[in-house]
């Protein structure tokens, strides 16, 4: 009988130790380093060994895991990644560190407590949008959100853009921040050299990353009207229907200068460039042409030409902008832009799938004080811009 009791006690202890070991393993672990054939590298992603035996990496299912107490092995099964498939010897396991070995491959983990991450991140005062200084001909914006996500948006001089997201973790004890994601621009551990409400400096391996806080200078006025808000037949008329008045009004003007502010995708910040319309009038042929130029980072490109006369744009009463259909008169108001203060007719309407709002200057036919344009693209991506009159020459 005593022998039976002893066996039961041993079994209970064994099960307890096994469960305790499994509890140590289960949870979120940051894979900080891999050594393969004596060559180290830093994958830096979070691997979750779930209590139900499932295994996830960065929110995606990676496979399954189980603990072999007899051989002190962690057995991983993964069809997604051969690096996490097979038997791994447990070299070290405690509350903070976890180390595995399979042949010439060693895996080094650090325990991550997501509740602690949320609390620590809130201490850094890092939330917001930051413009990163760089020596490339591009805009780099870092958007930090609580509890632990970030987004980097890169805009090239040619107008192209790319975005990368990931996770960030602040360590108040070491005064460092870790970026985990698919971008090399911000990846790994950075020392926090300085951070204030307006600026931060991070440092990694002797290289500094400097960010300056973005402030919203151009208010976002979303265009909320819909097709069904417009009558089937428009009774309103454009204030610039008289072609002769348009011709005479523009013949004393050499060019129009506008500031274009484009909303950067997934942020509340804007990129800015200058638009120039050079005006050429041919009174004999009753022809108006505008060469439309864009100035971005000191590069000038002609992107279009607007022509009215003869049969060109004969019925476009919104020249030199697009003819709206449908449209409606909203109000008459006086607005102030950098070029001055102007009394305008405010028109809303559609050009294909684009929503547009025009501020048409009453005593300057052909000159817009302001234009808001909003397009909804694939996956509900918003393409939003504001154009304001800067100068008339």
Short mmCIF file of C-alpha atoms in Angstrom, two decimals, residues 1-310:
data_model
loop_
_atom_site.label_atom_id
_atom_site.label_comp_id
_atom_site.label_asym_id
_atom_site.label_seq_id
_atom_site.Cartn_x
_atom_site.Cartn_y
_atom_site.Cartn_z
CA UNK A 1 0.00 0.00 0.00
CA UNK A 2 2.85 2.39 0.89
CA UNK A 3 4.46 1.64 -2.45
CA UNK A 4 1.22 2.55 -4.22
CA UNK A 5 0.98 5.81 -2.27
CA UNK A 6 4.58 6.62 -3.19
CA UNK A 7 3.88 5.99 -6.88
CA UNK A 8 0.83 8.24 -6.73
CA UNK A 9 2.85 11.00 -5.08
CA UNK A 10 5.61 10.65 -7.68
CA UNK A 11 3.03 10.76 -10.46
CA UNK A 12 1.38 13.86 -9.00
CA UNK A 13 4.76 15.58 -8.64
CA UNK A 14 5.67 14.62 -12.20
CA UNK A 15 2.39 15.95 -13.58
CA UNK A 16 2.79 19.11 -11.49
CA UNK A 17 6.33 19.71 -12.73
CA UNK A 18 5.26 18.99 -16.30
CA UNK A 19 2.35 21.42 -16.08
CA UNK A 20 4.60 24.00 -14.42
CA UNK A 21 7.09 23.66 -17.29
CA UNK A 22 4.28 23.99 -19.84
CA UNK A 23 3.04 27.09 -18.04
CA UNK A 24 6.52 28.57 -18.25
CA UNK A 25 6.60 27.98 -21.98
CA UNK A 26 3.09 29.21 -22.81
CA UNK A 27 2.74 32.90 -23.55
CA UNK A 28 4.26 35.55 -25.79
CA UNK A 29 7.99 35.42 -26.46
CA UNK A 30 10.11 37.82 -28.51
CA UNK A 31 12.58 35.95 -30.72
CA UNK A 32 15.57 38.24 -30.24
CA UNK A 33 18.34 36.20 -31.84
CA UNK A 34 18.99 33.13 -33.98
CA UNK A 35 22.42 31.56 -34.34
CA UNK A 36 22.76 29.27 -37.34
CA UNK A 37 26.15 27.75 -38.13
CA UNK A 38 27.77 30.36 -35.83
CA UNK A 39 26.14 33.21 -37.80
CA UNK A 40 23.82 35.34 -35.62
CA UNK A 41 20.90 37.45 -36.83
CA UNK A 42 17.91 39.22 -35.21
CA UNK A 43 14.48 38.13 -36.51
CA UNK A 44 12.66 40.26 -33.89
CA UNK A 45 9.10 39.01 -33.94
CA UNK A 46 6.69 37.83 -31.26
CA UNK A 47 5.88 34.12 -31.10
CA UNK A 48 2.87 33.04 -29.04
CA UNK A 49 2.88 29.54 -27.56
CA UNK A 50 -0.81 29.30 -26.69
CA UNK A 51 -2.09 27.14 -23.85
CA UNK A 52 -4.24 25.10 -26.25
CA UNK A 53 -1.12 23.95 -28.12
CA UNK A 54 -1.50 26.36 -31.05
CA UNK A 55 1.45 28.47 -32.12
CA UNK A 56 1.20 31.96 -33.64
CA UNK A 57 3.66 34.53 -34.96
CA UNK A 58 2.68 38.18 -35.32
CA UNK A 59 -1.00 37.23 -35.14
CA UNK A 60 -0.80 34.50 -37.82
CA UNK A 61 -1.10 30.80 -37.09
CA UNK A 62 2.30 29.13 -37.40
CA UNK A 63 1.51 25.58 -36.28
CA UNK A 64 1.33 23.64 -33.01
CA UNK A 65 3.65 22.89 -30.09
CA UNK A 66 3.95 20.34 -27.31
CA UNK A 67 6.30 19.75 -24.39
CA UNK A 68 8.11 16.42 -24.02
CA UNK A 69 9.00 16.23 -20.29
CA UNK A 70 11.01 12.98 -20.53
CA UNK A 71 13.54 14.39 -22.99
CA UNK A 72 13.07 18.06 -22.06
CA UNK A 73 12.15 18.87 -25.61
CA UNK A 74 9.86 21.39 -27.23
CA UNK A 75 8.28 19.77 -30.28
CA UNK A 76 7.00 22.20 -32.91
CA UNK A 77 4.92 21.24 -35.94
CA UNK A 78 4.72 23.84 -38.71
CA UNK A 79 3.96 23.59 -42.40
CA UNK A 80 4.30 27.36 -42.68
CA UNK A 81 7.96 27.54 -41.66
CA UNK A 82 10.57 24.80 -41.64
CA UNK A 83 12.59 26.84 -39.12
CA UNK A 84 9.91 26.05 -36.52
CA UNK A 85 9.38 22.39 -37.26
CA UNK A 86 10.86 19.48 -35.33
CA UNK A 87 12.32 18.70 -31.92
CA UNK A 88 14.18 21.44 -30.02
CA UNK A 89 16.19 20.86 -26.87
CA UNK A 90 15.29 23.23 -24.04
CA UNK A 91 18.63 24.74 -23.00
CA UNK A 92 17.20 27.40 -20.67
CA UNK A 93 13.76 28.39 -19.43
CA UNK A 94 12.81 30.89 -16.72
CA UNK A 95 10.41 33.78 -16.24
CA UNK A 96 12.34 36.06 -18.58
CA UNK A 97 14.41 33.90 -20.94
CA UNK A 98 13.88 30.88 -23.15
CA UNK A 99 16.57 29.17 -25.21
CA UNK A 100 16.20 26.29 -27.67
CA UNK A 101 18.65 24.28 -29.75
CA UNK A 102 18.26 22.02 -32.78
CA UNK A 103 21.54 20.85 -34.27
CA UNK A 104 23.56 23.94 -35.25
CA UNK A 105 20.57 26.25 -34.75
CA UNK A 106 19.96 28.16 -31.51
CA UNK A 107 16.89 30.25 -30.73
CA UNK A 108 16.91 32.97 -28.05
CA UNK A 109 13.64 34.36 -26.65
CA UNK A 110 12.65 37.07 -24.16
CA UNK A 111 9.27 36.95 -22.39
CA UNK A 112 6.74 39.62 -23.38
CA UNK A 113 3.85 40.60 -21.13
CA UNK A 114 1.34 42.50 -23.27
CA UNK A 115 -0.31 44.14 -20.25
CA UNK A 116 3.06 45.51 -19.13
CA UNK A 117 3.74 46.66 -22.71
CA UNK A 118 0.56 48.75 -22.76
CA UNK A 119 1.38 50.35 -19.38
CA UNK A 120 5.01 51.05 -20.28
CA UNK A 121 4.20 52.45 -23.72
CA UNK A 122 1.80 54.95 -22.17
CA UNK A 123 4.71 56.32 -20.11
CA UNK A 124 6.76 57.34 -23.16
CA UNK A 125 4.45 60.12 -24.46
CA UNK A 126 5.23 58.89 -27.97
CA UNK A 127 1.74 58.88 -29.48
CA UNK A 128 1.15 61.03 -32.58
CA UNK A 129 2.59 61.66 -36.03
CA UNK A 130 6.26 62.47 -36.54
CA UNK A 131 8.16 63.57 -39.63
CA UNK A 132 11.50 61.76 -39.82
CA UNK A 133 14.56 63.65 -40.98
CA UNK A 134 16.40 61.93 -43.83
CA UNK A 135 18.88 62.64 -46.60
CA UNK A 136 16.67 61.05 -49.25
CA UNK A 137 14.37 62.91 -51.60
CA UNK A 138 11.25 61.64 -49.85
CA UNK A 139 8.87 62.30 -46.97
CA UNK A 140 8.92 59.76 -44.14
CA UNK A 141 6.11 59.87 -41.58
CA UNK A 142 5.92 57.79 -38.42
CA UNK A 143 2.48 57.36 -36.88
CA UNK A 144 2.53 56.03 -33.30
CA UNK A 145 -0.64 54.66 -31.72
CA UNK A 146 -1.40 53.20 -28.32
CA UNK A 147 -1.16 50.61 -27.02
CA UNK A 148 1.61 49.29 -29.31
CA UNK A 149 1.21 49.84 -33.08
CA UNK A 150 3.07 52.05 -35.53
CA UNK A 151 2.87 52.89 -39.22
CA UNK A 152 5.62 54.30 -41.46
CA UNK A 153 4.53 56.04 -44.66
CA UNK A 154 7.11 56.97 -47.30
CA UNK A 155 6.35 59.43 -50.11
CA UNK A 156 8.84 59.76 -52.96
CA UNK A 157 9.39 62.93 -54.98
CA UNK A 158 7.55 61.35 -57.89
CA UNK A 159 4.37 60.99 -55.84
CA UNK A 160 4.65 57.27 -55.09
CA UNK A 161 4.00 55.98 -51.60
CA UNK A 162 4.52 52.88 -49.49
CA UNK A 163 3.43 52.03 -45.95
CA UNK A 164 4.71 49.57 -43.35
CA UNK A 165 3.20 48.75 -39.98
CA UNK A 166 4.39 46.97 -36.90
CA UNK A 167 4.62 46.86 -33.10
CA UNK A 168 6.62 49.05 -30.72
CA UNK A 169 7.65 48.29 -27.13
CA UNK A 170 9.13 50.78 -24.66
CA UNK A 171 11.46 49.59 -21.89
CA UNK A 172 11.49 52.27 -19.17
CA UNK A 173 14.26 50.53 -17.21
CA UNK A 174 16.68 50.67 -20.15
CA UNK A 175 15.09 53.80 -21.70
CA UNK A 176 14.92 52.04 -25.05
CA UNK A 177 12.24 51.34 -27.61
CA UNK A 178 11.92 48.25 -29.80
CA UNK A 179 10.35 48.38 -33.27
CA UNK A 180 9.08 45.11 -34.76
CA UNK A 181 7.92 45.14 -38.37
CA UNK A 182 8.68 44.61 -42.04
CA UNK A 183 10.66 47.80 -42.57
CA UNK A 184 14.40 48.30 -42.18
CA UNK A 185 13.92 52.01 -41.62
CA UNK A 186 12.92 51.44 -37.99
CA UNK A 187 13.66 47.93 -36.81
CA UNK A 188 15.31 46.70 -33.66
CA UNK A 189 16.29 48.25 -30.33
CA UNK A 190 16.85 52.02 -30.17
CA UNK A 191 18.16 54.04 -27.24
CA UNK A 192 15.90 56.99 -26.45
CA UNK A 193 18.35 59.91 -26.40
CA UNK A 194 15.72 62.64 -26.18
CA UNK A 195 11.95 62.96 -26.39
CA UNK A 196 9.69 65.99 -25.90
CA UNK A 197 6.27 67.15 -27.11
CA UNK A 198 7.81 68.37 -30.38
CA UNK A 199 10.89 66.25 -31.10
CA UNK A 200 12.66 62.94 -30.41
CA UNK A 201 16.09 61.47 -31.04
CA UNK A 202 16.64 57.70 -31.16
CA UNK A 203 20.01 56.00 -31.60
CA UNK A 204 20.99 52.54 -32.81
CA UNK A 205 24.56 51.41 -33.52
CA UNK A 206 25.78 55.00 -33.75
CA UNK A 207 23.04 56.11 -36.16
CA UNK A 208 20.51 58.70 -34.99
CA UNK A 209 16.86 58.90 -36.04
CA UNK A 210 15.35 62.37 -35.49
CA UNK A 211 11.59 62.96 -35.59
CA UNK A 212 9.64 66.20 -35.39
CA UNK A 213 6.00 66.32 -34.34
CA UNK A 214 3.54 66.94 -37.13
CA UNK A 215 0.79 69.46 -36.45
CA UNK A 216 -2.39 69.57 -38.49
CA UNK A 217 -2.14 72.85 -40.44
CA UNK A 218 -4.77 72.10 -43.09
CA UNK A 219 -8.18 71.27 -41.59
CA UNK A 220 -9.95 68.27 -43.07
CA UNK A 221 -13.43 69.14 -44.34
CA UNK A 222 -14.83 65.84 -45.51
CA UNK A 223 -17.29 66.01 -48.39
CA UNK A 224 -20.29 64.11 -47.06
CA UNK A 225 -22.80 64.68 -49.85
CA UNK A 226 -24.08 61.79 -52.00
CA UNK A 227 -25.51 61.41 -55.50
CA UNK A 228 -29.02 61.06 -54.10
CA UNK A 229 -28.68 64.50 -52.47
CA UNK A 230 -28.82 66.18 -55.91
CA UNK A 231 -31.92 66.79 -58.03
CA UNK A 232 -32.21 64.92 -61.32
CA UNK A 233 -32.05 68.20 -63.23
CA UNK A 234 -29.82 71.06 -62.06
CA UNK A 235 -31.43 74.49 -62.14
CA UNK A 236 -28.36 76.28 -60.80
CA UNK A 237 -26.02 78.04 -63.21
CA UNK A 238 -22.29 78.56 -63.05
CA UNK A 239 -21.20 82.17 -62.36
CA UNK A 240 -18.75 82.00 -65.29
CA UNK A 241 -21.02 81.15 -68.23
CA UNK A 242 -20.03 84.21 -70.25
CA UNK A 243 -17.02 83.22 -72.38
CA UNK A 244 -16.16 86.81 -73.31
CA UNK A 245 -16.05 87.76 -69.63
CA UNK A 246 -13.77 84.76 -69.01
CA UNK A 247 -11.51 85.81 -71.91
CA UNK A 248 -11.29 89.43 -70.80
CA UNK A 249 -10.83 88.50 -67.17
CA UNK A 250 -7.84 86.26 -67.83
CA UNK A 251 -6.06 88.30 -70.54
CA UNK A 252 -4.48 90.61 -67.96
CA UNK A 253 -3.19 87.65 -65.92
CA UNK A 254 0.11 85.89 -66.67
CA UNK A 255 -0.15 83.02 -64.23
CA UNK A 256 -1.99 81.65 -61.22
CA UNK A 257 -0.13 80.10 -58.30
CA UNK A 258 -1.82 77.54 -56.04
CA UNK A 259 -0.73 75.53 -53.02
CA UNK A 260 -1.81 71.90 -53.14
CA UNK A 261 -2.08 70.00 -49.85
CA UNK A 262 -2.58 66.24 -50.22
CA UNK A 263 -3.62 64.06 -47.33
CA UNK A 264 -1.00 61.38 -46.70
CA UNK A 265 -2.69 57.95 -46.62
CA UNK A 266 -3.43 56.53 -43.15
CA UNK A 267 -2.43 59.79 -41.43
CA UNK A 268 -3.89 63.22 -40.67
CA UNK A 269 -0.81 64.95 -42.14
CA UNK A 270 -0.44 66.62 -45.54
CA UNK A 271 2.26 66.79 -48.18
CA UNK A 272 2.53 70.08 -50.05
CA UNK A 273 3.52 71.22 -53.51
CA UNK A 274 3.00 74.25 -55.74
CA UNK A 275 0.80 74.32 -58.86
CA UNK A 276 1.35 76.99 -61.52
CA UNK A 277 -1.00 77.73 -64.41
CA UNK A 278 0.63 79.83 -67.13
CA UNK A 279 -2.06 81.66 -69.12
CA UNK A 280 -1.96 82.31 -72.87
CA UNK A 281 -4.78 84.25 -74.57
CA UNK A 282 -5.40 84.42 -78.32
CA UNK A 283 -8.07 87.11 -78.77
CA UNK A 284 -8.30 86.71 -82.56
CA UNK A 285 -9.10 83.01 -82.30
CA UNK A 286 -10.95 83.47 -79.00
CA UNK A 287 -8.83 80.80 -77.42
CA UNK A 288 -7.61 80.38 -73.82
CA UNK A 289 -4.89 77.90 -72.89
CA UNK A 290 -3.28 77.18 -69.55
CA UNK A 291 -0.06 75.22 -69.12
CA UNK A 292 -0.38 73.48 -65.76
CA UNK A 293 2.88 72.90 -63.91
CA UNK A 294 3.65 71.11 -60.65
CA UNK A 295 6.65 72.06 -58.50
CA UNK A 296 7.71 69.29 -56.10
CA UNK A 297 11.05 69.51 -54.29
CA UNK A 298 12.26 72.14 -56.80
CA UNK A 299 11.42 69.88 -59.78
CA UNK A 300 8.98 71.46 -62.27
CA UNK A 301 6.81 69.16 -64.38
CA UNK A 302 4.00 70.05 -66.79
CA UNK A 303 1.24 67.61 -65.97
CA UNK A 304 -1.58 68.92 -68.20
CA UNK A 305 -2.87 71.69 -70.48
CA UNK A 306 -6.31 73.26 -70.23
CA UNK A 307 -7.81 74.73 -73.42
CA UNK A 308 -11.09 76.54 -74.08
CA UNK A 309 -12.09 77.95 -77.44
CA UNK A 310 -13.59 76.83 -80.73
#
